[in-house]
PDB file of C-alpha atoms in Angstrom:
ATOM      1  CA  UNK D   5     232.006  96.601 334.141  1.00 81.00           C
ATOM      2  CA  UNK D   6     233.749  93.585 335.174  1.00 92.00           C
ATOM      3  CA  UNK D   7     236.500  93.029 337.450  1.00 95.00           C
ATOM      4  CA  UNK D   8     238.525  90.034 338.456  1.00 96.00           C
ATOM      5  CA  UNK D   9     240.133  90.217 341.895  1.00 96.00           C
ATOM      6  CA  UNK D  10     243.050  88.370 342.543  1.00 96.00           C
ATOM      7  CA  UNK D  11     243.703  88.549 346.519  1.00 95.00           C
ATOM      8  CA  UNK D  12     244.451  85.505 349.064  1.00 93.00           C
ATOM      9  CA  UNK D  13     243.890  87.919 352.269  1.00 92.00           C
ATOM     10  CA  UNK D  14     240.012  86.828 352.561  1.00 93.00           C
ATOM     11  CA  UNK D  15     238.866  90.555 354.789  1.00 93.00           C
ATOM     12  CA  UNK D  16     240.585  92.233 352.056  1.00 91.00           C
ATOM     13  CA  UNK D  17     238.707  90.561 349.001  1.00 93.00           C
ATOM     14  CA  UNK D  18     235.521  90.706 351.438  1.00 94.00           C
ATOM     15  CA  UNK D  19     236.357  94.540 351.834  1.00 92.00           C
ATOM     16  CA  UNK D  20     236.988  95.030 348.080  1.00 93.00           C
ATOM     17  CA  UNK D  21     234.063  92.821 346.786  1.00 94.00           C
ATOM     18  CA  UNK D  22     231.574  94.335 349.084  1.00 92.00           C
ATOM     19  CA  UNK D  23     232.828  98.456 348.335  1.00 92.00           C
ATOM     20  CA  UNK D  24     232.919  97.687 344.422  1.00 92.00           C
ATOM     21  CA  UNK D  25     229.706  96.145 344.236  1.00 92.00           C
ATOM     22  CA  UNK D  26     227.946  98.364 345.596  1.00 89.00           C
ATOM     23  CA  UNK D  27     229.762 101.006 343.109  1.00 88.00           C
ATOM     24  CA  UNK D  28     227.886  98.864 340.518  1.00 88.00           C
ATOM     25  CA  UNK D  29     230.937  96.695 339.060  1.00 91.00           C
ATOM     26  CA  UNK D  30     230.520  93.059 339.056  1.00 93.00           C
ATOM     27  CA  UNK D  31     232.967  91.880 341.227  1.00 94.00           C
ATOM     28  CA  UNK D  32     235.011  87.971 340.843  1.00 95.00           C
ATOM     29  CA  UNK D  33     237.265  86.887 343.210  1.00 96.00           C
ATOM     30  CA  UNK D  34     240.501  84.451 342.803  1.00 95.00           C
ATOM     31  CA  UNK D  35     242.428  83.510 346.080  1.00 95.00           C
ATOM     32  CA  UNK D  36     245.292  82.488 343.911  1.00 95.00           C
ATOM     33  CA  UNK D  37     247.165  83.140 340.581  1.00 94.00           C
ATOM     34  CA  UNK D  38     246.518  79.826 339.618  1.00 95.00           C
ATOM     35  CA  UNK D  39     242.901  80.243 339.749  1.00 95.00           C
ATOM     36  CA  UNK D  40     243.340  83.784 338.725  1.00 95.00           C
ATOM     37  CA  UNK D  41     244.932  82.904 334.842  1.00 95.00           C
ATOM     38  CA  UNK D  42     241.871  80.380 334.023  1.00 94.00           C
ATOM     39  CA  UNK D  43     239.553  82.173 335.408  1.00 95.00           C
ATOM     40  CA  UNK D  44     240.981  85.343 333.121  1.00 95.00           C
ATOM     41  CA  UNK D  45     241.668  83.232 330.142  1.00 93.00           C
ATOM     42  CA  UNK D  46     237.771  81.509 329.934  1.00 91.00           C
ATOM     43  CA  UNK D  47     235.915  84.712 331.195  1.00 89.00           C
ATOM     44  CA  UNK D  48     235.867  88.111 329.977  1.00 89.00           C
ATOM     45  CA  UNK D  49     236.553  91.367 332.309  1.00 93.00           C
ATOM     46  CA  UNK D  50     237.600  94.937 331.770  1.00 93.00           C
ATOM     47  CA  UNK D  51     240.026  95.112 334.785  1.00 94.00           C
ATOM     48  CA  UNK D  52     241.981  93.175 336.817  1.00 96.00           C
ATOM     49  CA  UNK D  53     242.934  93.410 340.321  1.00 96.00           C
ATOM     50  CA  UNK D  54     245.723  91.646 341.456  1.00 94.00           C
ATOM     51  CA  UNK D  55     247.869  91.494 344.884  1.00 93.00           C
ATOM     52  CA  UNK D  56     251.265  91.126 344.710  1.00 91.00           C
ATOM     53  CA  UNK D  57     251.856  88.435 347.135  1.00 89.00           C
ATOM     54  CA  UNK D  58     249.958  85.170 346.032  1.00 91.00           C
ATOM     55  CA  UNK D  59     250.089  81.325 346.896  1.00 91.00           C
ATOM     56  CA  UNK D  60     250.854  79.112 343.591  1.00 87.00           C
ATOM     57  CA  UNK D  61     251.382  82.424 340.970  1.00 91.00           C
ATOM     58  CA  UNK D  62     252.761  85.585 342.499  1.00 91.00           C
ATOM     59  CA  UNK D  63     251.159  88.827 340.850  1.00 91.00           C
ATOM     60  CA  UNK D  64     254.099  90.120 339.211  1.00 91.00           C
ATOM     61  CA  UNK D  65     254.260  86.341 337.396  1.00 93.00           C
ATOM     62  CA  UNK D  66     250.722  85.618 336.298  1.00 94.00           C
ATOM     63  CA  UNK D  67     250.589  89.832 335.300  1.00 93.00           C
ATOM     64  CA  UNK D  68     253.522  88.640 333.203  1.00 93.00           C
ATOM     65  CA  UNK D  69     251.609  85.502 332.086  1.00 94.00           C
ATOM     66  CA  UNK D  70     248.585  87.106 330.659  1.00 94.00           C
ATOM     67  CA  UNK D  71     250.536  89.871 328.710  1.00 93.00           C
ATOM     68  CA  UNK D  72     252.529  86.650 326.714  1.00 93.00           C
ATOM     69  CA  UNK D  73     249.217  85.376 326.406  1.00 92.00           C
ATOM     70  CA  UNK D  74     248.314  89.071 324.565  1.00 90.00           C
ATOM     71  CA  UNK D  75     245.527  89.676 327.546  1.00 91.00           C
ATOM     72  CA  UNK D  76     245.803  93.601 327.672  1.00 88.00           C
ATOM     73  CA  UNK D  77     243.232  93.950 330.112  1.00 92.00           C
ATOM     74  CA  UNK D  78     244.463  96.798 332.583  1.00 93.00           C
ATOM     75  CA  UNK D  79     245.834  95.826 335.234  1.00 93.00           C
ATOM     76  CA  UNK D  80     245.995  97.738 338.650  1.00 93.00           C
ATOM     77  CA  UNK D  81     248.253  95.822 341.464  1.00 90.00           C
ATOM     78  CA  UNK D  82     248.265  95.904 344.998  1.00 90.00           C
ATOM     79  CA  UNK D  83     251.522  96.168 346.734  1.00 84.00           C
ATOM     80  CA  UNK D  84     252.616  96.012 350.595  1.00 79.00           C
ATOM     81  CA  UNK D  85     255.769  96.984 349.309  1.00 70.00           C
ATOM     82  CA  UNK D  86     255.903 100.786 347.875  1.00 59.00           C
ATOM     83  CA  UNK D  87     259.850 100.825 346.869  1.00 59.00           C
ATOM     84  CA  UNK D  88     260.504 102.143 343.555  1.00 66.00           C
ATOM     85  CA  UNK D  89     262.146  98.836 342.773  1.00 71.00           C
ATOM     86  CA  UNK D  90     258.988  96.868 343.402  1.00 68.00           C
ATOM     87  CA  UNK D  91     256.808  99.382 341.952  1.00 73.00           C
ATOM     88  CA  UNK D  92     259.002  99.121 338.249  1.00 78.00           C
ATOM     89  CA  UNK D  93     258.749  95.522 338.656  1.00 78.00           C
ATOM     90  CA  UNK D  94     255.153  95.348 338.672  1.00 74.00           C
ATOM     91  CA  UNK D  95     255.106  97.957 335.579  1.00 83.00           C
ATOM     92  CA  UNK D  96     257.760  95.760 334.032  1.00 84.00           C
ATOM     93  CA  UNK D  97     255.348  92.833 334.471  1.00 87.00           C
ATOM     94  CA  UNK D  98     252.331  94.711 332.543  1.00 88.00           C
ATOM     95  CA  UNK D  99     250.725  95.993 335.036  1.00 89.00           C
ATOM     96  CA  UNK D 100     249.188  99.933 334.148  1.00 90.00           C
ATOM     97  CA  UNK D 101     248.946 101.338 337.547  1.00 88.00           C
ATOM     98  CA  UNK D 102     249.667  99.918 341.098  1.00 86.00           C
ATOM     99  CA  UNK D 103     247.841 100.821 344.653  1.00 87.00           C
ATOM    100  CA  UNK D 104     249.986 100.332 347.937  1.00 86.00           C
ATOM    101  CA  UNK D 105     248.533  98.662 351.048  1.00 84.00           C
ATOM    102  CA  UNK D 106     247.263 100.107 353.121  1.00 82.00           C
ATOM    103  CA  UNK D 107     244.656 102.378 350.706  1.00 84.00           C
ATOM    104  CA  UNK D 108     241.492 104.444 351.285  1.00 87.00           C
ATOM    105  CA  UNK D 109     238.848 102.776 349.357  1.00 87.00           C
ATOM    106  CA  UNK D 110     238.577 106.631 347.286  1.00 87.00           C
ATOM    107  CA  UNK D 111     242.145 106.353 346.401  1.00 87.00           C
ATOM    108  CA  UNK D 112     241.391 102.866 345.029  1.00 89.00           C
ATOM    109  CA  UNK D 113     238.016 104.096 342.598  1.00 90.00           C
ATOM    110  CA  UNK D 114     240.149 107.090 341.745  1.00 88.00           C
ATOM    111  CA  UNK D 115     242.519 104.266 340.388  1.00 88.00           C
ATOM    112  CA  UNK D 116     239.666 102.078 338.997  1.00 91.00           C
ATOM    113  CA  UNK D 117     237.692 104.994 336.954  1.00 89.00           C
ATOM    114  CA  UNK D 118     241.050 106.436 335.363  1.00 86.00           C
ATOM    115  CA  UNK D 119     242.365 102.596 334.076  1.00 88.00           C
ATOM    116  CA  UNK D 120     238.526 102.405 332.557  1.00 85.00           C
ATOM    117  CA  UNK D 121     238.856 105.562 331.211  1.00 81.00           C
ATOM    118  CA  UNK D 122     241.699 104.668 329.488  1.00 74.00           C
ATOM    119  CA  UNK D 123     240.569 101.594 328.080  1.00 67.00           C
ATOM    120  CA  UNK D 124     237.758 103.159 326.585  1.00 61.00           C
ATOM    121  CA  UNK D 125     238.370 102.032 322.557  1.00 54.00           C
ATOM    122  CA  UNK D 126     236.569 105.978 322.036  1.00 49.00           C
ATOM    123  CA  UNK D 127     239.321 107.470 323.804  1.00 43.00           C
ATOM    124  CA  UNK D 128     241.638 106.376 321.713  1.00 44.00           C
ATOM    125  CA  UNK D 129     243.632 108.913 319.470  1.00 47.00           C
ATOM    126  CA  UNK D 130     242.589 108.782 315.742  1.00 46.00           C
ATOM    127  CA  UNK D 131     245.489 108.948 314.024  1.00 48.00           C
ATOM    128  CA  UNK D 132     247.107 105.951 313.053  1.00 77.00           C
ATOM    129  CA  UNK D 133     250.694 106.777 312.714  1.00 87.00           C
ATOM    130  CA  UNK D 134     252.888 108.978 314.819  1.00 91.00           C
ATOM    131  CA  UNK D 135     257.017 109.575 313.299  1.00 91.00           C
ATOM    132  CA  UNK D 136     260.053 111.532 314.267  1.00 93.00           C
ATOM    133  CA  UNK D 137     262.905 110.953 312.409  1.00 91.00           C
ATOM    134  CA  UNK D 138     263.316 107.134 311.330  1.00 92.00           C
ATOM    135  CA  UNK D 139     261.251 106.280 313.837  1.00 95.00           C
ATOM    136  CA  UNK D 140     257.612 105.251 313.542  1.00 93.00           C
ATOM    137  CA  UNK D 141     254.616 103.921 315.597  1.00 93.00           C
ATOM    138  CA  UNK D 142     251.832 102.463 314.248  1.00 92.00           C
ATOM    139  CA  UNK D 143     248.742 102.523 316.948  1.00 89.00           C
ATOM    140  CA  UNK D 144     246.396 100.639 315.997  1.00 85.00           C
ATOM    141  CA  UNK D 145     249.120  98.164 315.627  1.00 86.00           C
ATOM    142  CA  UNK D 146     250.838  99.039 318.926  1.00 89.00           C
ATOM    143  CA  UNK D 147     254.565  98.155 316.982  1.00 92.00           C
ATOM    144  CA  UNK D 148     257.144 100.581 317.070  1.00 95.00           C
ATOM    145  CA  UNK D 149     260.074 100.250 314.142  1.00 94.00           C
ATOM    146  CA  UNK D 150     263.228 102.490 313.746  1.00 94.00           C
ATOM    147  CA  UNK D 151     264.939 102.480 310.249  1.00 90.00           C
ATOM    148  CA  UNK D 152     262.594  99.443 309.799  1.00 89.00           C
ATOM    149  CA  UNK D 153     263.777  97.557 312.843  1.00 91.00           C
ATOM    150  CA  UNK D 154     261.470  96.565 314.860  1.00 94.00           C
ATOM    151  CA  UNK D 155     261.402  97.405 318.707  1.00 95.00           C
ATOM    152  CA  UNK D 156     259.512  95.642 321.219  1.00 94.00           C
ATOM    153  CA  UNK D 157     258.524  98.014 324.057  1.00 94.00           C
ATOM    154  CA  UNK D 158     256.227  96.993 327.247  1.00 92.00           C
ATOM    155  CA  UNK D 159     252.686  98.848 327.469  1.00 90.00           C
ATOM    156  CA  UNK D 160     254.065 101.615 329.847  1.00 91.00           C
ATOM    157  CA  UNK D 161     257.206 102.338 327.804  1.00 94.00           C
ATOM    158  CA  UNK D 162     254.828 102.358 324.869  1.00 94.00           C
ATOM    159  CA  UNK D 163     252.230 105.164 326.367  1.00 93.00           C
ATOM    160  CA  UNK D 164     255.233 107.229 327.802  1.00 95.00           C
ATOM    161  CA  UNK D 165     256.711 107.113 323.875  1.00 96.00           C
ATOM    162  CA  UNK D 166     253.527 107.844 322.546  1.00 95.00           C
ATOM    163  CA  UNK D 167     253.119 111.151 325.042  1.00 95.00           C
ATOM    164  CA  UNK D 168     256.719 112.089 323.899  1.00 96.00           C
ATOM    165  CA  UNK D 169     255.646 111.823 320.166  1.00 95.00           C
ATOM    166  CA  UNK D 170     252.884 113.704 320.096  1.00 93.00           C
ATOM    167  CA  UNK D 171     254.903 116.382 322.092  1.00 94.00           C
ATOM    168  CA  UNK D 172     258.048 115.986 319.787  1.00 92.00           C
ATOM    169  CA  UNK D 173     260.135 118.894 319.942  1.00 92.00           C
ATOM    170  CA  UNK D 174     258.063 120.385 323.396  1.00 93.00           C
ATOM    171  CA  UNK D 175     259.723 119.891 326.751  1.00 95.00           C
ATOM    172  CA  UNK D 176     257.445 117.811 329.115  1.00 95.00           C
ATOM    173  CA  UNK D 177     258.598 118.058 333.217  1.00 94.00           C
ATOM    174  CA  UNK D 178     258.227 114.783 335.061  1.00 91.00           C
ATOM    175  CA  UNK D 179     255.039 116.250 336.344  1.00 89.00           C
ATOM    176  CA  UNK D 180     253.581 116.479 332.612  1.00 90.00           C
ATOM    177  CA  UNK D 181     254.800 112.890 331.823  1.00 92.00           C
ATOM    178  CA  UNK D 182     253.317 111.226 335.018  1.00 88.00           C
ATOM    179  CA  UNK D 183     250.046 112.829 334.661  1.00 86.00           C
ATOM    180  CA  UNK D 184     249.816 112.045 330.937  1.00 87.00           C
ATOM    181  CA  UNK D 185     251.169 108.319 331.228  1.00 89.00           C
ATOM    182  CA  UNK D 186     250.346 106.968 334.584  1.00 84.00           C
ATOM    183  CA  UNK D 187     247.475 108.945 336.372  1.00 77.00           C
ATOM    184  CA  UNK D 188     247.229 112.040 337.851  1.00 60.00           C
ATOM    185  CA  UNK D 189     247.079 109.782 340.840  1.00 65.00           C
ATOM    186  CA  UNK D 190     249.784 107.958 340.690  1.00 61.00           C
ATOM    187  CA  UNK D 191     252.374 108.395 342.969  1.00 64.00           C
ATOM    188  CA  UNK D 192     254.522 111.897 342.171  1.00 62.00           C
ATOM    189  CA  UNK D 193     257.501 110.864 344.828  1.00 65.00           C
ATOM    190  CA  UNK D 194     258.576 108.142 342.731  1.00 74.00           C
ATOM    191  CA  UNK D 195     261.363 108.259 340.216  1.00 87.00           C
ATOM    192  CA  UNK D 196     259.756 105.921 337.728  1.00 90.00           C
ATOM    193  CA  UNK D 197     259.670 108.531 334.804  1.00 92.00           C
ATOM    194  CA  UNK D 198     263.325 108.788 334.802  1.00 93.00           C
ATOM    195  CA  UNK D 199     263.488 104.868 334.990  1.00 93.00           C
ATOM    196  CA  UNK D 200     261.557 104.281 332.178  1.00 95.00           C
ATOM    197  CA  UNK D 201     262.830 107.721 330.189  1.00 96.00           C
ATOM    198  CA  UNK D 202     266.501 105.408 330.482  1.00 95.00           C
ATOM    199  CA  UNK D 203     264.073 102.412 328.973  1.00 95.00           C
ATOM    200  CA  UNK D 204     263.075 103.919 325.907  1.00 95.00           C
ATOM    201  CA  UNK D 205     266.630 105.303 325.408  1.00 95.00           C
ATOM    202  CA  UNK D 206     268.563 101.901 325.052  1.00 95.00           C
ATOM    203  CA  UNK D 207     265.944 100.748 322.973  1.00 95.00           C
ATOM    204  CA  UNK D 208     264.987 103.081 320.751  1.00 95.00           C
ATOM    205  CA  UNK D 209     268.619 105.367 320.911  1.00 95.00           C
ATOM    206  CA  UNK D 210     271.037 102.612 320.884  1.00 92.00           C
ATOM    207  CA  UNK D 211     273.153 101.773 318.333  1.00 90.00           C
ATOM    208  CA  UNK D 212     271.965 104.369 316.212  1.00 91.00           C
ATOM    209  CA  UNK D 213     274.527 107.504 315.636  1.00 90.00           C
ATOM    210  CA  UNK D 214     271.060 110.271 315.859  1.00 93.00           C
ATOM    211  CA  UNK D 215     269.965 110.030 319.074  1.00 94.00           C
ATOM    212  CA  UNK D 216     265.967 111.369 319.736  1.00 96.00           C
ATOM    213  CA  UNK D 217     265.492 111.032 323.059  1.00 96.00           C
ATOM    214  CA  UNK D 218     266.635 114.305 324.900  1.00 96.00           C
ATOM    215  CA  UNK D 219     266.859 115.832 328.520  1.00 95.00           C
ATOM    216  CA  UNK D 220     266.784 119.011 329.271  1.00 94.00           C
ATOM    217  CA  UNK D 221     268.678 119.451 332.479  1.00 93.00           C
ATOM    218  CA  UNK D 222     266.227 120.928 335.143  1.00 91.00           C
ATOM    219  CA  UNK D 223     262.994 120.741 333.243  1.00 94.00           C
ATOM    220  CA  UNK D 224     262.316 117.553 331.927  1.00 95.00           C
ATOM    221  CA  UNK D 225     262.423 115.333 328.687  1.00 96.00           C
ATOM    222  CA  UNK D 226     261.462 115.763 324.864  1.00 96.00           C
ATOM    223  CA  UNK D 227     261.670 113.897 321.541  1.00 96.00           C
ATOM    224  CA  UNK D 228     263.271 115.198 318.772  1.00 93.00           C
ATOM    225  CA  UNK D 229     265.293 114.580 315.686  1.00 88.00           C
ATOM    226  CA  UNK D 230     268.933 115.747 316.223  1.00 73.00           C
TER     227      UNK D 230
END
């Protein structure tokens, strides 16, 4: 497996290079996002690893580069800053999972294997279409349409539809929705899910007179058709 790490803080790439490598991942460094996008545009690498805070290309920007450039590597960011506001503006940037400094090097392989795991094109569901209603994602196609409009989601809002749609009509607690979509080790004091629950609702609700997102007041969220 290869990983391109993105961090200026030279003891803290020397600290990640030297733990990963002997994990058995093959480990490239880039002290800057500049460096970082051509390095991830000419090579090929299964994660990347990217701090926040850069010189030239902050992390949130160049994460936000390589996703227009249709780069869905995973993406796992470092953050100093552990606010909810920063953490959604990573997500919103493309990133799939986020670390906050300081981190025990276990927390950060926990991280590492469940990304990988996800990436895995055998772990992938085989259906190719899931539906409620008017609504319809294609996954092998990652588009989403609703009475043939099309809706352009980000990858989280995408997987946290996706969980909701093959659960249509079962309530899922945030719990349920942040182990199925982020990681059972992501962060559970955060209030991300009902962020990005609010997401998906003025895109895919919106405008239309049936609405299919629903909560259910003390136990969580579902999809279903009205």
């Amino acid at each position: 497996m290869k990983i391109l790490l993105v961090e200026d803080e030279p003891s803290v790439a020397s600290m990640m290079h030297k733990g990963l490598s002997e994990k058995g991942y093959a480990v490239s460094v880039a002290p800057d996002g500049n460096l970082a996008l051509q390095m991830a545009l000419d090579g090929q690498y299964q994660l990347f690893i990217i701090d926040v805070m850069l010189p030239g290309m902050n992390g949130i920007e160049l994460c936000r580069v390589l996703r227009e450039k249709n780069i869905d590597t995973p993406v796992l960011m470092l953050t100093a800053l552990g606010t909810t506001e920063n953490i959604v503006a990573g997500l919103d940037s493309g990133a799939d999972d986020y670390v906050i400094k300081p981190f025990r090097f276990a927390e950060l392989e926990a991280r590492i294997r469940s990304l990988l795991r996800r990436s895995v094109p055998d772990a992938l569901p085989a259906a190719e279409m899931l539906a409620v209603a008017d609504l319809e994602m294609n996954l092998d196609a990652k588009t989403v349409t609703r009475n043939g409009k099309d809706i352009v989601l980000t990858a989280t809002e995408f997987r946290l539809l996706e969980c909701l749609l093959r659960n249509q009509n079962r309530v899922l607690s945030r719990l349920d929705l942040l182990e199925k979509v982020w990681g059972v080790d992501f962060n559970m004091g955060t209030n991300v899910v009902d962020v990005y629950v609010n997401y998906l609702r003025k895109k895919i609700d919106k405008g239309f007179e049936s609405k299919l997102v629903h909560t259910v007041v003390g136990m969580g969220y579902m999809v279903k058709e009205a």
